[in-house]
mmCIF file of C-alpha atoms in Angstrom:
data_model
loop_
_atom_site.group_PDB
_atom_site.id
_atom_site.type_symbol
_atom_site.label_atom_id
_atom_site.label_comp_id
_atom_site.label_asym_id
_atom_site.label_seq_id
_atom_site.Cartn_x
_atom_site.Cartn_y
_atom_site.Cartn_z
ATOM 1 C CA MET A 1 -0.530 -57.067 61.159
ATOM 2 C CA ILE A 2 2.232 -56.379 58.600
ATOM 3 C CA ASP A 3 0.312 -58.065 55.757
ATOM 4 C CA GLU A 4 -2.838 -56.179 56.746
ATOM 5 C CA PHE A 5 -0.922 -52.877 56.564
ATOM 6 C CA ARG A 6 0.620 -53.709 53.220
ATOM 7 C CA ASN A 7 -2.734 -54.559 51.673
ATOM 8 C CA ARG A 8 -4.520 -51.367 52.643
ATOM 9 C CA PRO A 9 -6.146 -49.831 49.534
ATOM 10 C CA ARG A 10 -3.995 -46.692 49.544
ATOM 11 C CA GLU A 11 -0.738 -48.691 49.613
ATOM 12 C CA GLU A 12 -2.084 -51.030 46.936
ATOM 13 C CA ALA A 13 -2.981 -48.057 44.746
ATOM 14 C CA SER A 14 0.514 -46.618 45.227
ATOM 15 C CA GLU A 15 2.030 -49.913 44.079
ATOM 16 C CA LYS A 16 -0.256 -49.972 41.023
ATOM 17 C CA ILE A 17 0.848 -46.471 40.023
ATOM 18 C CA GLU A 18 4.542 -47.296 40.459
ATOM 19 C CA PHE A 19 4.158 -50.511 38.453
ATOM 20 C CA TYR A 20 2.321 -48.605 35.713
ATOM 21 C CA ILE A 21 5.229 -46.153 35.461
ATOM 22 C CA ILE A 22 7.748 -48.997 35.132
ATOM 23 C CA GLN A 23 5.624 -51.104 32.766
ATOM 24 C CA ASN A 24 4.993 -48.181 30.430
ATOM 25 C CA GLN A 25 8.577 -46.897 30.691
ATOM 26 C CA LEU A 26 7.438 -43.436 31.698
ATOM 27 C CA LYS A 27 10.205 -40.885 32.045
ATOM 28 C CA PRO A 28 10.512 -37.852 34.344
ATOM 29 C CA HIS A 29 7.866 -35.223 33.508
ATOM 30 C CA ASP A 30 5.697 -37.744 31.597
ATOM 31 C CA LYS A 31 2.010 -37.376 32.432
ATOM 32 C CA LEU A 32 -0.046 -40.086 34.147
ATOM 33 C CA PRO A 33 -3.590 -40.969 33.041
ATOM 34 C CA SER A 34 -6.405 -38.913 34.567
ATOM 35 C CA GLU A 35 -7.678 -39.821 38.038
ATOM 36 C CA ARG A 36 -10.927 -41.077 36.484
ATOM 37 C CA ASP A 37 -9.058 -43.348 34.075
ATOM 38 C CA MET A 38 -6.826 -44.759 36.829
ATOM 39 C CA CYS A 39 -9.858 -45.434 39.052
ATOM 40 C CA THR A 40 -11.496 -47.303 36.153
ATOM 41 C CA MET A 41 -8.307 -49.248 35.366
ATOM 42 C CA TRP A 42 -7.772 -50.540 38.900
ATOM 43 C CA GLY A 43 -11.170 -50.308 40.593
ATOM 44 C CA PHE A 44 -10.232 -47.788 43.287
ATOM 45 C CA ASN A 45 -12.449 -44.966 44.445
ATOM 46 C CA ARG A 46 -11.318 -41.362 43.959
ATOM 47 C CA THR A 47 -10.443 -40.826 47.656
ATOM 48 C CA THR A 48 -8.154 -43.867 47.756
ATOM 49 C CA LEU A 49 -6.416 -42.926 44.523
ATOM 50 C CA ARG A 50 -5.853 -39.331 45.608
ATOM 51 C CA GLY A 51 -4.372 -40.566 48.894
ATOM 52 C CA ALA A 52 -1.986 -42.818 46.959
ATOM 53 C CA ILE A 53 -0.963 -39.971 44.649
ATOM 54 C CA GLN A 54 -0.335 -37.688 47.633
ATOM 55 C CA ASN A 55 1.853 -40.364 49.272
ATOM 56 C CA LEU A 56 3.947 -40.641 46.110
ATOM 57 C CA ILE A 57 4.220 -36.846 45.874
ATOM 58 C CA ILE A 58 5.554 -36.721 49.448
ATOM 59 C CA LEU A 59 8.069 -39.437 48.534
ATOM 60 C CA GLY A 60 9.191 -37.332 45.576
ATOM 61 C CA LYS A 61 8.030 -39.818 42.931
ATOM 62 C CA LEU A 62 5.202 -37.724 41.455
ATOM 63 C CA TYR A 63 4.247 -34.079 41.231
ATOM 64 C CA ASN A 64 1.061 -32.188 40.369
ATOM 65 C CA LYS A 65 0.491 -29.296 38.001
ATOM 66 C CA LYS A 66 -2.628 -27.392 38.978
ATOM 67 C CA GLY A 67 -5.287 -27.809 36.322
ATOM 68 C CA SER A 68 -3.054 -30.090 34.255
ATOM 69 C CA GLY A 69 -2.644 -33.419 36.029
ATOM 70 C CA THR A 70 -0.089 -35.667 37.697
ATOM 71 C CA TYR A 71 3.420 -36.242 36.372
ATOM 72 C CA VAL A 72 6.409 -38.492 37.015
ATOM 73 C CA ALA A 73 8.948 -36.625 39.142
ATOM 74 C CA PRO A 74 12.641 -36.545 38.227
ATOM 75 C CA ASN A 75 14.929 -38.714 40.336
ATOM 76 C CA LYS A 76 16.013 -37.207 43.638
ATOM 77 C CA LEU A 77 19.563 -36.003 43.999
ATOM 78 C CA GLU A 78 21.447 -38.377 46.327
ATOM 79 C CA ARG A 79 24.214 -37.298 48.663
ATOM 80 C CA ASP A 80 26.463 -39.660 50.632
ATOM 81 C CA LEU A 81 26.704 -38.480 54.234
ATOM 82 C CA GLN A 82 30.180 -40.004 54.502
ATOM 83 C CA ASP A 83 31.568 -38.138 51.500
ATOM 84 C CA LEU A 84 33.161 -34.689 51.793
ATOM 85 C CA LYS A 85 33.243 -33.980 48.073
ATOM 86 C CA PRO A 86 31.805 -30.618 47.010
ATOM 87 C CA PHE A 87 28.075 -30.389 46.400
ATOM 88 C CA SER A 88 28.895 -29.318 42.843
ATOM 89 C CA ALA A 89 30.537 -32.711 42.252
ATOM 90 C CA THR A 90 27.440 -34.544 43.521
ATOM 91 C CA VAL A 91 25.253 -32.563 41.130
ATOM 92 C CA SER A 92 27.639 -33.071 38.206
ATOM 93 C CA GLU A 93 27.751 -36.847 38.742
ATOM 94 C CA ALA A 94 23.943 -36.888 38.615
ATOM 95 C CA GLU A 95 24.172 -35.107 35.235
ATOM 96 C CA LYS A 96 22.221 -32.135 36.547
ATOM 97 C CA ASN A 97 22.891 -28.409 36.305
ATOM 98 C CA LEU A 98 23.875 -26.388 39.373
ATOM 99 C CA GLU A 99 23.530 -22.681 40.046
ATOM 100 C CA THR A 100 24.500 -20.955 43.282
ATOM 101 C CA LYS A 101 22.873 -17.758 44.523
ATOM 102 C CA VAL A 102 24.638 -15.810 47.271
ATOM 103 C CA VAL A 103 21.905 -14.471 49.552
ATOM 104 C CA SER A 104 24.151 -12.835 52.130
ATOM 105 C CA LYS A 105 27.860 -12.359 52.834
ATOM 106 C CA ARG A 106 28.844 -10.371 55.921
ATOM 107 C CA ILE A 107 31.343 -10.055 58.759
ATOM 108 C CA LEU A 108 29.912 -10.719 62.231
ATOM 109 C CA GLU A 109 31.111 -11.031 65.796
ATOM 110 C CA SER A 110 31.237 -14.655 66.853
ATOM 111 C CA THR A 111 28.427 -15.866 69.115
ATOM 112 C CA LYS A 112 28.960 -18.409 71.876
ATOM 113 C CA GLN A 113 27.782 -21.268 69.665
ATOM 114 C CA ILE A 114 29.958 -20.273 66.703
ATOM 115 C CA SER A 115 32.967 -19.769 69.006
ATOM 116 C CA GLN A 116 32.552 -23.271 70.423
ATOM 117 C CA LYS A 117 32.276 -24.847 66.981
ATOM 118 C CA LEU A 118 35.233 -22.982 65.441
ATOM 119 C CA LYS A 119 37.272 -22.966 68.684
ATOM 120 C CA ILE A 120 37.742 -19.204 68.638
ATOM 121 C CA LEU A 121 37.186 -16.460 71.204
ATOM 122 C CA LEU A 122 33.761 -14.946 71.758
ATOM 123 C CA GLY A 123 33.404 -11.783 69.678
ATOM 124 C CA HIS A 124 36.040 -12.909 67.169
ATOM 125 C CA LYS A 125 35.321 -11.787 63.580
ATOM 126 C CA VAL A 126 33.640 -14.452 61.439
ATOM 127 C CA LEU A 127 32.416 -14.534 57.867
ATOM 128 C CA GLU A 128 28.798 -15.620 57.474
ATOM 129 C CA LEU A 129 28.014 -16.874 53.979
ATOM 130 C CA ILE A 130 24.442 -17.802 53.013
ATOM 131 C CA ARG A 131 23.869 -19.521 49.678
ATOM 132 C CA VAL A 132 20.943 -21.113 47.868
ATOM 133 C CA ARG A 133 21.729 -24.143 45.717
ATOM 134 C CA ILE A 134 19.626 -24.356 42.561
ATOM 135 C CA VAL A 135 19.522 -27.667 40.664
ATOM 136 C CA ASP A 136 17.916 -27.814 37.228
ATOM 137 C CA ASP A 137 16.299 -24.412 37.861
ATOM 138 C CA GLU A 138 14.771 -25.460 41.203
ATOM 139 C CA PRO A 139 16.106 -24.198 44.564
ATOM 140 C CA ILE A 140 16.691 -27.243 46.760
ATOM 141 C CA MET A 141 19.101 -26.228 49.530
ATOM 142 C CA ILE A 142 20.050 -23.287 51.738
ATOM 143 C CA GLU A 143 23.592 -23.398 53.139
ATOM 144 C CA ILE A 144 24.924 -21.186 55.933
ATOM 145 C CA SER A 145 28.693 -21.231 56.499
ATOM 146 C CA TYR A 146 30.687 -19.621 59.305
ATOM 147 C CA LEU A 147 34.459 -19.176 58.974
ATOM 148 C CA ASP A 148 37.146 -17.520 61.090
ATOM 149 C CA TYR A 149 37.628 -14.230 59.239
ATOM 150 C CA GLU A 150 40.921 -13.434 60.934
ATOM 151 C CA LYS A 151 42.222 -16.736 59.590
ATOM 152 C CA PHE A 152 40.652 -16.298 56.150
ATOM 153 C CA GLN A 153 41.044 -12.578 55.558
ATOM 154 C CA ARG A 154 39.596 -11.195 52.314
ATOM 155 C CA LEU A 155 37.656 -14.422 51.770
ATOM 156 C CA ASP A 156 34.552 -12.270 51.380
ATOM 157 C CA GLU A 157 36.036 -10.728 48.223
ATOM 158 C CA HIS A 158 35.449 -13.936 46.267
ATOM 159 C CA ASP A 159 32.317 -14.515 44.189
ATOM 160 C CA PHE A 160 30.850 -17.701 45.629
ATOM 161 C CA SER A 161 28.073 -17.766 43.076
ATOM 162 C CA LYS A 162 30.816 -18.933 40.699
ATOM 163 C CA GLU A 163 33.639 -20.208 42.919
ATOM 164 C CA SER A 164 33.786 -23.246 45.210
ATOM 165 C CA LEU A 165 34.298 -22.306 48.863
ATOM 166 C CA TYR A 166 36.521 -25.316 49.577
ATOM 167 C CA LYS A 167 38.607 -24.852 46.436
ATOM 168 C CA VAL A 168 39.217 -21.189 47.280
ATOM 169 C CA ILE A 169 40.279 -22.094 50.828
ATOM 170 C CA GLU A 170 42.650 -24.856 49.724
ATOM 171 C CA LYS A 171 44.181 -22.829 46.904
ATOM 172 C CA ASN A 172 44.547 -19.442 48.596
ATOM 173 C CA TYR A 173 45.152 -20.303 52.244
ATOM 174 C CA ASP A 174 47.336 -23.409 51.964
ATOM 175 C CA ILE A 175 44.870 -25.542 53.907
ATOM 176 C CA LYS A 176 43.873 -29.109 53.144
ATOM 177 C CA ILE A 177 40.273 -29.904 54.016
ATOM 178 C CA GLU A 178 40.212 -33.490 55.193
ATOM 179 C CA LYS A 179 37.207 -34.510 57.257
ATOM 180 C CA GLY A 180 34.168 -33.392 59.153
ATOM 181 C CA ASN A 181 31.240 -34.429 61.301
ATOM 182 C CA GLU A 182 27.573 -33.681 60.840
ATOM 183 C CA LYS A 183 24.165 -34.419 62.277
ATOM 184 C CA ILE A 184 20.952 -34.773 60.311
ATOM 185 C CA GLY A 185 17.378 -34.212 61.378
ATOM 186 C CA ILE A 186 13.986 -33.029 60.181
ATOM 187 C CA THR A 187 12.682 -29.489 60.455
ATOM 188 C CA TYR A 188 9.910 -27.444 58.835
ATOM 189 C CA ALA A 189 10.284 -24.468 56.531
ATOM 190 C CA THR A 190 10.108 -21.025 58.092
ATOM 191 C CA GLU A 191 8.575 -18.164 56.139
ATOM 192 C CA ASP A 192 12.007 -16.971 54.944
ATOM 193 C CA GLU A 193 13.171 -20.483 54.028
ATOM 194 C CA ALA A 194 9.941 -21.170 52.158
ATOM 195 C CA GLU A 195 10.405 -17.999 50.122
ATOM 196 C CA LEU A 196 14.002 -18.873 49.179
ATOM 197 C CA LEU A 197 13.147 -22.494 48.330
ATOM 198 C CA GLN A 198 9.876 -21.611 46.567
ATOM 199 C CA ILE A 199 7.801 -23.952 48.728
ATOM 200 C CA LYS A 200 5.014 -23.560 51.276
ATOM 201 C CA GLU A 201 5.794 -22.538 54.840
ATOM 202 C CA GLY A 202 5.785 -25.597 57.120
ATOM 203 C CA GLU A 203 6.876 -28.119 54.486
ATOM 204 C CA PRO A 204 9.360 -30.751 55.769
ATOM 205 C CA LEU A 205 13.066 -30.148 55.244
ATOM 206 C CA TYR A 206 16.228 -32.053 56.071
ATOM 207 C CA PHE A 207 18.375 -30.130 58.556
ATOM 208 C CA LEU A 208 22.136 -30.705 58.667
ATOM 209 C CA THR A 209 24.727 -29.118 60.925
ATOM 210 C CA GLY A 210 28.392 -29.864 61.442
ATOM 211 C CA VAL A 211 32.031 -28.829 61.391
ATOM 212 C CA VAL A 212 34.627 -29.390 58.668
ATOM 213 C CA THR A 213 38.285 -29.651 59.750
ATOM 214 C CA ASP A 214 41.701 -29.538 58.079
ATOM 215 C CA ASP A 215 44.399 -32.229 58.045
ATOM 216 C CA GLN A 216 45.642 -30.968 61.424
ATOM 217 C CA GLY A 217 42.206 -31.326 62.990
ATOM 218 C CA PHE A 218 41.552 -27.567 63.246
ATOM 219 C CA PRO A 219 38.028 -26.324 62.438
ATOM 220 C CA VAL A 220 37.669 -24.675 59.036
ATOM 221 C CA GLU A 221 33.915 -24.251 58.667
ATOM 222 C CA TYR A 222 30.861 -24.484 60.890
ATOM 223 C CA PHE A 223 27.818 -25.047 58.698
ATOM 224 C CA LYS A 224 24.056 -25.415 58.796
ATOM 225 C CA SER A 225 21.826 -26.332 55.890
ATOM 226 C CA VAL A 226 18.221 -27.122 55.066
ATOM 227 C CA SER A 227 17.267 -29.206 52.027
ATOM 228 C CA ARG A 228 13.974 -29.968 50.333
ATOM 229 C CA ALA A 229 12.888 -33.485 51.247
ATOM 230 C CA ASP A 230 11.123 -33.856 47.893
ATOM 231 C CA LYS A 231 14.298 -33.127 45.897
ATOM 232 C CA ILE A 232 17.204 -34.754 47.726
ATOM 233 C CA ARG A 233 17.898 -37.859 49.775
ATOM 234 C CA PHE A 234 20.817 -38.798 51.975
ATOM 235 C CA SER A 235 22.529 -42.173 52.145
ATOM 236 C CA SER A 236 25.167 -43.763 54.347
ATOM 237 C CA ARG A 237 27.275 -46.888 53.968
ATOM 238 C CA LEU A 238 27.338 -49.514 56.707
ATOM 239 C CA THR A 239 30.393 -51.684 57.300
ATOM 240 C CA ARG A 240 31.254 -54.335 59.816
#
């Protein structure tokens, strides 16, 4: 059964394309041969080849330009789920460029869910910060942060398109951010998310939610984020 699955034409065509990229040392944004040429090279029909290309696009290994052809996609950004380092550090280590766009910054009354996560009273003032993370000119992540505004007064006066949220908190409020917990799942882009991420509504996204705490175990931030599955992947280390 496993061998039969592995040898299906679409999977075989995918392997041929990936091997061609390696063998010819193609780099990100290099163009592949035309569909007709690849069908001739490997003996696949057009339907099989297109299915293989679509699989590799979903996996983030290829991308299409309408009317131009198929290209090698840049490597996905990788984030360690067990690492609390700033997103900016992850991007820098990957030798990519990061921009941050602040979509919204406002003071709200805490809902029941936010109160439970931040361990504050219902109706307590909280800062809601919504940012879009843009890597190499492509929006890949929307982050929503909730913070106790009575604890972090005037935090909203900072420009978080240029400043790191965690660095501002540690420097200005004498708090050491130490650990956190998060859950990851899959969701699908809403109309608003699709517009911000410049993708189609309904495309798959990673969904993360969690709480970051200080060295005393008190909640600092309750966060939610959605990330483009074609631009980022998440990893985790296993130990015994």
